[in-house]
Amino acid sequence: MQMLLHTLHSYNRYLILAALVFVLIRSFAGWQGRKPFESLDNTGSLVLLILTHLQLLIGLIMYAFTSTWTQTAFANFGAAMKDPMQRYFAVEHIAAMLIAVVLIQLGRTFSKKATDDLQKHRKLAIYTSLGLLILVLSLAPKGLLFGSLTDAG
Ligand code: HEM
Ligand code: HEM
């Protein structure tokens, strides 16, 4: 089970990164070029949101029940805080990713609520950029942006 969740969580990261880049290119081009907000813009943002929510769900299940990192950390939290990778998965990863997920969610919610196309592109561009920034700042230093800790993916 952990193997399956880990593999899904690991590969889904690439889908999320691709969706983030797609949404950002279209929203910035739409914002700066004052283009209409098309159905492809909406679909891109919806796909990004679904992938992100799926990642959140898998992450929460692994965090609470199956991850060796977090289970080891919960058994002795004091010791875990002294181990950089255990501290990362027990505290830093979940904190940073929850913020990134909220930002991505806000981008879609505010973009959907906006009444003109310029604001739709703008909200999506700004909040999605912040989400991507936090995601990269948290994953890259640990070598997890494109790399993996195990052979599982
Ligand atoms: C921990 C699990 C999850 C939480 C806490 C969560 C939370 C939310 C929240 C707060 C919204 C916004 C509702 C609104 O804008 O009124 C939402 C929307 C949505 N979620 Fe999730 N979600 C989770 C898992 C999932 C999963 C696993 C999927 C699908 C694979 C999913 C698909 C969607 C979709 C399609 C929407 C509507 C998007 C839109 O049209 O703007 N969610 N979710
Ligand atoms: C966009 C959001 C997220 C991305 C891009 C992401 C990405 C990653 C990556 C790249 C790894 C390492 C995978 C590997 O070593 O192959 C990982 C592991 C992990 N993530 Fe996330 N993550 C996200 C959200 C979350 C959330 C919200 C949680 C928890 C609530 C979470 C919990 C975990 C756990 C527990 C592990 C360790 C799994 C193990 O035991 O091997 N992730 N994540």
PDB file of C-alpha atoms and ligand atoms in Angstrom:
ATOM      1  CA  MET A   1       0.000   0.000   0.000  1.00  0.00           C
ATOM      2  CA  GLN A   2       2.731   2.462   0.990  1.00  0.00           C
ATOM      3  CA  MET A   3       4.623   1.498  -2.163  1.00  0.00           C
ATOM      4  CA  LEU A   4       1.589   2.288  -4.345  1.00  0.00           C
ATOM      5  CA  LEU A   5       0.816   5.578  -2.591  1.00  0.00           C
ATOM      6  CA  HIS A   6       4.464   6.617  -2.680  1.00  0.00           C
ATOM      7  CA  THR A   7       4.736   5.853  -6.412  1.00  0.00           C
ATOM      8  CA  LEU A   8       1.509   7.762  -7.167  1.00  0.00           C
ATOM      9  CA  HIS A   9       2.599  10.716  -4.987  1.00  0.00           C
ATOM     10  CA  SER A  10       6.022  10.695  -6.604  1.00  0.00           C
ATOM     11  CA  TYR A  11       4.852  10.592 -10.277  1.00  0.00           C
ATOM     12  CA  ASN A  12       1.938  12.956  -9.663  1.00  0.00           C
ATOM     13  CA  ARG A  13       4.522  15.606  -8.734  1.00  0.00           C
ATOM     14  CA  TYR A  14       5.617  15.731 -12.414  1.00  0.00           C
ATOM     15  CA  LEU A  15       2.002  16.061 -13.597  1.00  0.00           C
ATOM     16  CA  ILE A  16       1.508  18.906 -11.119  1.00  0.00           C
ATOM     17  CA  LEU A  17       4.702  20.654 -12.255  1.00  0.00           C
ATOM     18  CA  ALA A  18       3.626  20.338 -15.912  1.00  0.00           C
ATOM     19  CA  ALA A  19       0.116  21.621 -15.108  1.00  0.00           C
ATOM     20  CA  LEU A  20       1.589  24.530 -13.120  1.00  0.00           C
ATOM     21  CA  VAL A  21       3.815  25.548 -16.041  1.00  0.00           C
ATOM     22  CA  PHE A  22       0.888  25.246 -18.495  1.00  0.00           C
ATOM     23  CA  VAL A  23      -1.434  27.370 -16.320  1.00  0.00           C
ATOM     24  CA  LEU A  24       1.281  29.963 -15.685  1.00  0.00           C
ATOM     25  CA  ILE A  25       2.222  30.363 -19.354  1.00  0.00           C
ATOM     26  CA  ARG A  26      -1.428  30.807 -20.390  1.00  0.00           C
ATOM     27  CA  SER A  27      -2.421  33.051 -17.501  1.00  0.00           C
ATOM     28  CA  PHE A  28       0.578  35.384 -17.829  1.00  0.00           C
ATOM     29  CA  ALA A  29       0.147  35.535 -21.623  1.00  0.00           C
ATOM     30  CA  GLY A  30      -3.573  36.191 -21.126  1.00  0.00           C
ATOM     31  CA  TRP A  31      -2.990  38.841 -18.477  1.00  0.00           C
ATOM     32  CA  GLN A  32      -0.200  40.726 -20.250  1.00  0.00           C
ATOM     33  CA  GLY A  33      -1.698  40.280 -23.726  1.00  0.00           C
ATOM     34  CA  ARG A  34      -5.242  41.098 -22.520  1.00  0.00           C
ATOM     35  CA  LYS A  35      -6.573  37.942 -24.133  1.00  0.00           C
ATOM     36  CA  PRO A  36     -10.013  36.441 -23.497  1.00  0.00           C
ATOM     37  CA  PHE A  37     -10.264  33.762 -20.785  1.00  0.00           C
ATOM     38  CA  GLU A  38     -10.951  30.686 -22.896  1.00  0.00           C
ATOM     39  CA  SER A  39     -12.312  27.256 -22.028  1.00  0.00           C
ATOM     40  CA  LEU A  40      -8.755  25.827 -22.272  1.00  0.00           C
ATOM     41  CA  ASP A  41      -7.721  28.253 -19.514  1.00  0.00           C
ATOM     42  CA  ASN A  42     -10.518  26.950 -17.325  1.00  0.00           C
ATOM     43  CA  THR A  43      -9.742  23.317 -18.132  1.00  0.00           C
ATOM     44  CA  GLY A  44      -6.027  23.802 -17.387  1.00  0.00           C
ATOM     45  CA  SER A  45      -6.796  25.347 -14.032  1.00  0.00           C
ATOM     46  CA  LEU A  46      -9.329  22.606 -13.186  1.00  0.00           C
ATOM     47  CA  VAL A  47      -6.852  19.825 -14.083  1.00  0.00           C
ATOM     48  CA  LEU A  48      -4.191  21.499 -11.928  1.00  0.00           C
ATOM     49  CA  LEU A  49      -6.640  21.680  -9.030  1.00  0.00           C
ATOM     50  CA  ILE A  50      -7.692  18.028  -9.306  1.00  0.00           C
ATOM     51  CA  LEU A  51      -4.057  16.826  -9.480  1.00  0.00           C
ATOM     52  CA  THR A  52      -3.215  19.024  -6.481  1.00  0.00           C
ATOM     53  CA  HIS A  53      -6.154  17.724  -4.422  1.00  0.00           C
ATOM     54  CA  LEU A  54      -5.252  14.166  -5.308  1.00  0.00           C
ATOM     55  CA  GLN A  55      -1.686  14.831  -4.133  1.00  0.00           C
ATOM     56  CA  LEU A  56      -3.019  16.320  -0.905  1.00  0.00           C
ATOM     57  CA  LEU A  57      -5.222  13.290  -0.242  1.00  0.00           C
ATOM     58  CA  ILE A  58      -2.419  10.778  -0.934  1.00  0.00           C
ATOM     59  CA  GLY A  59       0.014  12.880   1.123  1.00  0.00           C
ATOM     60  CA  LEU A  60      -2.333  13.037   4.119  1.00  0.00           C
ATOM     61  CA  ILE A  61      -2.890   9.266   4.070  1.00  0.00           C
ATOM     62  CA  MET A  62       0.865   8.575   3.864  1.00  0.00           C
ATOM     63  CA  TYR A  63       1.591  11.158   6.528  1.00  0.00           C
ATOM     64  CA  ALA A  64      -0.926   9.764   9.018  1.00  0.00           C
ATOM     65  CA  PHE A  65      -0.693   6.035   8.350  1.00  0.00           C
ATOM     66  CA  THR A  66       1.887   4.580   5.989  1.00  0.00           C
ATOM     67  CA  SER A  67       5.059   6.646   5.587  1.00  0.00           C
ATOM     68  CA  THR A  68       8.120   5.146   7.255  1.00  0.00           C
ATOM     69  CA  TRP A  69       9.499   8.674   7.636  1.00  0.00           C
ATOM     70  CA  THR A  70       6.554   9.986   9.616  1.00  0.00           C
ATOM     71  CA  GLN A  71       5.889   6.789  11.598  1.00  0.00           C
ATOM     72  CA  THR A  72       9.527   6.741  12.740  1.00  0.00           C
ATOM     73  CA  ALA A  73       9.335  10.437  13.565  1.00  0.00           C
ATOM     74  CA  PHE A  74       6.095  10.079  15.565  1.00  0.00           C
ATOM     75  CA  ALA A  75       7.681   7.288  17.631  1.00  0.00           C
ATOM     76  CA  ASN A  76      10.330   9.717  18.876  1.00  0.00           C
ATOM     77  CA  PHE A  77       9.626  13.277  17.820  1.00  0.00           C
ATOM     78  CA  GLY A  78      12.555  14.740  19.761  1.00  0.00           C
ATOM     79  CA  ALA A  79      15.084  12.580  17.968  1.00  0.00           C
ATOM     80  CA  ALA A  80      13.339  13.169  14.633  1.00  0.00           C
ATOM     81  CA  MET A  81      13.830  16.928  14.952  1.00  0.00           C
ATOM     82  CA  LYS A  82      17.595  16.356  14.941  1.00  0.00           C
ATOM     83  CA  ASP A  83      17.479  14.304  11.724  1.00  0.00           C
ATOM     84  CA  PRO A  84      17.084  16.652   8.726  1.00  0.00           C
ATOM     85  CA  MET A  85      15.102  14.249   6.524  1.00  0.00           C
ATOM     86  CA  GLN A  86      12.816  13.050   9.311  1.00  0.00           C
ATOM     87  CA  ARG A  87      12.154  16.622  10.341  1.00  0.00           C
ATOM     88  CA  TYR A  88      11.543  17.484   6.710  1.00  0.00           C
ATOM     89  CA  PHE A  89       8.780  14.895   6.228  1.00  0.00           C
ATOM     90  CA  ALA A  90       7.297  15.208   9.738  1.00  0.00           C
ATOM     91  CA  VAL A  91       7.092  19.016   9.728  1.00  0.00           C
ATOM     92  CA  GLU A  92       8.489  20.997   6.805  1.00  0.00           C
ATOM     93  CA  HIS A  93       7.053  19.097   3.826  1.00  0.00           C
ATOM     94  CA  ILE A  94       3.476  19.046   5.086  1.00  0.00           C
ATOM     95  CA  ALA A  95       3.614  22.709   6.216  1.00  0.00           C
ATOM     96  CA  ALA A  96       5.079  24.047   2.965  1.00  0.00           C
ATOM     97  CA  MET A  97       2.864  21.879   0.756  1.00  0.00           C
ATOM     98  CA  LEU A  98      -0.323  22.818   2.599  1.00  0.00           C
ATOM     99  CA  ILE A  99       0.492  26.483   1.961  1.00  0.00           C
ATOM    100  CA  ALA A 100       1.234  25.737  -1.708  1.00  0.00           C
ATOM    101  CA  VAL A 101      -2.053  23.793  -2.049  1.00  0.00           C
ATOM    102  CA  VAL A 102      -4.018  26.653  -0.441  1.00  0.00           C
ATOM    103  CA  LEU A 103      -2.406  29.188  -2.813  1.00  0.00           C
ATOM    104  CA  ILE A 104      -3.213  27.059  -5.862  1.00  0.00           C
ATOM    105  CA  GLN A 105      -6.778  26.644  -4.572  1.00  0.00           C
ATOM    106  CA  LEU A 106      -7.123  30.418  -3.978  1.00  0.00           C
ATOM    107  CA  GLY A 107      -5.920  31.110  -7.523  1.00  0.00           C
ATOM    108  CA  ARG A 108      -8.735  29.011  -8.946  1.00  0.00           C
ATOM    109  CA  THR A 109     -11.395  30.263  -6.511  1.00  0.00           C
ATOM    110  CA  PHE A 110     -10.576  33.963  -7.010  1.00  0.00           C
ATOM    111  CA  SER A 111     -10.195  33.494 -10.752  1.00  0.00           C
ATOM    112  CA  LYS A 112     -13.625  31.842 -10.933  1.00  0.00           C
ATOM    113  CA  LYS A 113     -15.173  34.653  -8.874  1.00  0.00           C
ATOM    114  CA  ALA A 114     -13.623  37.458 -10.971  1.00  0.00           C
ATOM    115  CA  THR A 115     -16.043  39.030 -13.410  1.00  0.00           C
ATOM    116  CA  ASP A 116     -13.702  40.163 -16.193  1.00  0.00           C
ATOM    117  CA  ASP A 117     -11.202  38.108 -18.166  1.00  0.00           C
ATOM    118  CA  LEU A 118      -8.176  40.254 -17.272  1.00  0.00           C
ATOM    119  CA  GLN A 119      -8.781  39.671 -13.546  1.00  0.00           C
ATOM    120  CA  LYS A 120      -9.366  35.950 -14.119  1.00  0.00           C
ATOM    121  CA  HIS A 121      -5.935  35.628 -15.763  1.00  0.00           C
ATOM    122  CA  ARG A 122      -4.324  37.920 -13.187  1.00  0.00           C
ATOM    123  CA  LYS A 123      -5.595  36.082 -10.088  1.00  0.00           C
ATOM    124  CA  LEU A 124      -4.611  32.742 -11.559  1.00  0.00           C
ATOM    125  CA  ALA A 125      -1.145  34.006 -12.551  1.00  0.00           C
ATOM    126  CA  ILE A 126      -0.329  35.594  -9.176  1.00  0.00           C
ATOM    127  CA  TYR A 127      -1.562  32.872  -6.801  1.00  0.00           C
ATOM    128  CA  THR A 128      -0.309  30.012  -8.972  1.00  0.00           C
ATOM    129  CA  SER A 129       3.163  31.636  -9.154  1.00  0.00           C
ATOM    130  CA  LEU A 130       3.301  31.871  -5.371  1.00  0.00           C
ATOM    131  CA  GLY A 131       2.214  28.230  -5.064  1.00  0.00           C
ATOM    132  CA  LEU A 132       4.916  27.099  -7.501  1.00  0.00           C
ATOM    133  CA  LEU A 133       7.524  29.227  -5.729  1.00  0.00           C
ATOM    134  CA  ILE A 134       6.853  27.587  -2.357  1.00  0.00           C
ATOM    135  CA  LEU A 135       6.739  24.146  -3.919  1.00  0.00           C
ATOM    136  CA  VAL A 136      10.142  24.648  -5.594  1.00  0.00           C
ATOM    137  CA  LEU A 137      11.732  26.265  -2.514  1.00  0.00           C
ATOM    138  CA  SER A 138      10.655  23.315  -0.371  1.00  0.00           C
ATOM    139  CA  LEU A 139      11.411  20.417  -2.731  1.00  0.00           C
ATOM    140  CA  ALA A 140      14.565  21.595  -4.532  1.00  0.00           C
ATOM    141  CA  PRO A 141      16.952  21.865  -1.518  1.00  0.00           C
ATOM    142  CA  LYS A 142      16.155  18.236  -0.647  1.00  0.00           C
ATOM    143  CA  GLY A 143      16.739  17.121  -4.227  1.00  0.00           C
ATOM    144  CA  LEU A 144      13.056  16.188  -4.540  1.00  0.00           C
ATOM    145  CA  LEU A 145      11.996  18.496  -7.374  1.00  0.00           C
ATOM    146  CA  PHE A 146      12.988  15.924  -9.990  1.00  0.00           C
ATOM    147  CA  GLY A 147      14.727  13.315  -7.840  1.00  0.00           C
ATOM    148  CA  SER A 148      13.598  10.623  -5.461  1.00  0.00           C
ATOM    149  CA  LEU A 149      14.706   9.191  -2.135  1.00  0.00           C
ATOM    150  CA  THR A 150      13.928   5.629  -3.135  1.00  0.00           C
ATOM    151  CA  ASP A 151      13.600   3.452  -6.228  1.00  0.00           C
ATOM    152  CA  ALA A 152       9.814   3.636  -5.941  1.00  0.00           C
ATOM    153  CA  GLY A 153       9.657   6.516  -8.405  1.00  0.00           C
TER     154      GLY A 153
HETATM  155  C1  HEM B   1      -7.914  15.837   1.470  1.00  0.00           C
HETATM  156  C2  HEM B   1      -8.705  15.799   0.470  1.00  0.00           C
HETATM  157  C3  HEM B   1      -9.391  16.990  -0.160  1.00  0.00           C
HETATM  158  C4  HEM B   1      -9.731  18.212   0.359  1.00  0.00           C
HETATM  159  C5  HEM B   1      -9.498  18.739   1.774  1.00  0.00           C
HETATM  160  C6  HEM B   1     -10.384  18.976  -0.703  1.00  0.00           C
HETATM  161  C7  HEM B   1     -10.887  20.270  -0.563  1.00  0.00           C
HETATM  162  C8  HEM B   1     -11.529  20.984  -1.550  1.00  0.00           C
HETATM  163  C9  HEM B   1     -11.987  22.357  -1.436  1.00  0.00           C
HETATM  164  C10 HEM B   1     -11.860  23.229  -0.195  1.00  0.00           C
HETATM  165  C11 HEM B   1     -12.537  22.711  -2.628  1.00  0.00           C
HETATM  166  C12 HEM B   1     -13.096  24.075  -3.004  1.00  0.00           C
HETATM  167  C13 HEM B   1     -14.586  24.084  -3.001  1.00  0.00           C
HETATM  168  C14 HEM B   1     -15.106  25.423  -3.518  1.00  0.00           C
HETATM  169  O1  HEM B   1     -14.404  26.121  -4.261  1.00  0.00           O
HETATM  170  O2  HEM B   1     -16.230  25.757  -3.181  1.00  0.00           O
HETATM  171  C15 HEM B   1     -12.458  21.569  -3.514  1.00  0.00           C
HETATM  172  C16 HEM B   1     -12.887  21.541  -4.821  1.00  0.00           C
HETATM  173  C17 HEM B   1     -12.668  20.487  -5.683  1.00  0.00           C
HETATM  174  N1  HEM B   1     -11.979  19.321  -5.414  1.00  0.00           N
HETATM  175 FE1  HEM B   1     -11.176  18.794  -3.644  1.00  0.00          FE
HETATM  176  N2  HEM B   1     -10.414  18.214  -1.843  1.00  0.00           N
HETATM  177  C18 HEM B   1      -9.807  16.985  -1.556  1.00  0.00           C
HETATM  178  C19 HEM B   1      -9.620  15.933  -2.412  1.00  0.00           C
HETATM  179  C20 HEM B   1      -9.986  15.932  -3.745  1.00  0.00           C
HETATM  180  C21 HEM B   1      -9.749  14.828  -4.644  1.00  0.00           C
HETATM  181  C22 HEM B   1      -9.069  13.510  -4.259  1.00  0.00           C
HETATM  182  C23 HEM B   1     -10.245  15.209  -5.858  1.00  0.00           C
HETATM  183  C24 HEM B   1     -10.244  14.483  -7.177  1.00  0.00           C
HETATM  184  C25 HEM B   1      -9.326  13.651  -7.575  1.00  0.00           C
HETATM  185  C26 HEM B   1     -10.805  16.558  -5.723  1.00  0.00           C
HETATM  186  C27 HEM B   1     -11.405  17.291  -6.707  1.00  0.00           C
HETATM  187  C28 HEM B   1     -11.992  18.531  -6.555  1.00  0.00           C
HETATM  188  C29 HEM B   1     -12.700  19.251  -7.603  1.00  0.00           C
HETATM  189  C30 HEM B   1     -12.934  18.740  -9.021  1.00  0.00           C
HETATM  190  C31 HEM B   1     -13.139  20.471  -7.052  1.00  0.00           C
HETATM  191  C32 HEM B   1     -13.949  21.580  -7.758  1.00  0.00           C
HETATM  192  C33 HEM B   1     -13.005  22.415  -8.584  1.00  0.00           C
HETATM  193  C34 HEM B   1     -13.633  23.624  -9.232  1.00  0.00           C
HETATM  194  O3  HEM B   1     -14.461  23.489 -10.130  1.00  0.00           O
HETATM  195  O4  HEM B   1     -13.218  24.756  -8.900  1.00  0.00           O
HETATM  196  N3  HEM B   1     -10.625  16.956  -4.416  1.00  0.00           N
HETATM  197  N4  HEM B   1     -11.815  20.533  -2.836  1.00  0.00           N
HETATM  198  C1  HEM B   2       1.746  19.755  -4.373  1.00  0.00           C
HETATM  199  C2  HEM B   2       1.957  19.102  -3.307  1.00  0.00           C
HETATM  200  C3  HEM B   2       3.034  18.060  -3.066  1.00  0.00           C
HETATM  201  C4  HEM B   2       4.118  17.690  -3.817  1.00  0.00           C
HETATM  202  C5  HEM B   2       4.578  18.252  -5.147  1.00  0.00           C
HETATM  203  C6  HEM B   2       4.795  16.634  -3.084  1.00  0.00           C
HETATM  204  C7  HEM B   2       5.951  15.995  -3.481  1.00  0.00           C
HETATM  205  C8  HEM B   2       6.591  14.983  -2.799  1.00  0.00           C
HETATM  206  C9  HEM B   2       7.813  14.327  -3.208  1.00  0.00           C
HETATM  207  C10 HEM B   2       8.578  14.673  -4.462  1.00  0.00           C
HETATM  208  C11 HEM B   2       8.121  13.381  -2.293  1.00  0.00           C
HETATM  209  C12 HEM B   2       9.326  12.436  -2.317  1.00  0.00           C
HETATM  210  C13 HEM B   2       8.964  11.247  -3.149  1.00  0.00           C
HETATM  211  C14 HEM B   2      10.131  10.322  -3.381  1.00  0.00           C
HETATM  212  O1  HEM B   2      11.040  10.235  -2.565  1.00  0.00           O
HETATM  213  O2  HEM B   2      10.097   9.647  -4.413  1.00  0.00           O
HETATM  214  C15 HEM B   2       7.086  13.415  -1.285  1.00  0.00           C
HETATM  215  C16 HEM B   2       7.024  12.587  -0.187  1.00  0.00           C
HETATM  216  C17 HEM B   2       6.075  12.668   0.807  1.00  0.00           C
HETATM  217  N1  HEM B   2       5.003  13.557   0.851  1.00  0.00           N
HETATM  218 FE1  HEM B   2       4.556  14.966  -0.499  1.00  0.00          FE
HETATM  219  N2  HEM B   2       4.108  16.386  -1.908  1.00  0.00           N
HETATM  220  C18 HEM B   2       3.034  17.239  -1.871  1.00  0.00           C
HETATM  221  C19 HEM B   2       2.096  17.350  -0.870  1.00  0.00           C
HETATM  222  C20 HEM B   2       2.089  16.598   0.292  1.00  0.00           C
HETATM  223  C21 HEM B   2       1.179  16.772   1.390  1.00  0.00           C
HETATM  224  C22 HEM B   2       0.087  17.841   1.466  1.00  0.00           C
HETATM  225  C23 HEM B   2       1.508  15.829   2.322  1.00  0.00           C
HETATM  226  C24 HEM B   2       0.935  15.529   3.665  1.00  0.00           C
HETATM  227  C25 HEM B   2      -0.104  15.975   4.150  1.00  0.00           C
HETATM  228  C26 HEM B   2       2.618  15.063   1.815  1.00  0.00           C
HETATM  229  C27 HEM B   2       3.205  14.012   2.459  1.00  0.00           C
HETATM  230  C28 HEM B   2       4.302  13.320   2.027  1.00  0.00           C
HETATM  231  C29 HEM B   2       4.932  12.225   2.748  1.00  0.00           C
HETATM  232  C30 HEM B   2       4.457  11.656   4.085  1.00  0.00           C
HETATM  233  C31 HEM B   2       6.037  11.819   1.989  1.00  0.00           C
HETATM  234  C32 HEM B   2       7.021  10.693   2.338  1.00  0.00           C
HETATM  235  C33 HEM B   2       6.559   9.423   1.695  1.00  0.00           C
HETATM  236  C34 HEM B   2       7.412   8.238   2.112  1.00  0.00           C
HETATM  237  O3  HEM B   2       7.291   7.771   3.254  1.00  0.00           O
HETATM  238  O4  HEM B   2       8.199   7.775   1.283  1.00  0.00           O
HETATM  239  N3  HEM B   2       2.946  15.555   0.572  1.00  0.00           N
HETATM  240  N4  HEM B   2       6.167  14.412  -1.613  1.00  0.00           N
END
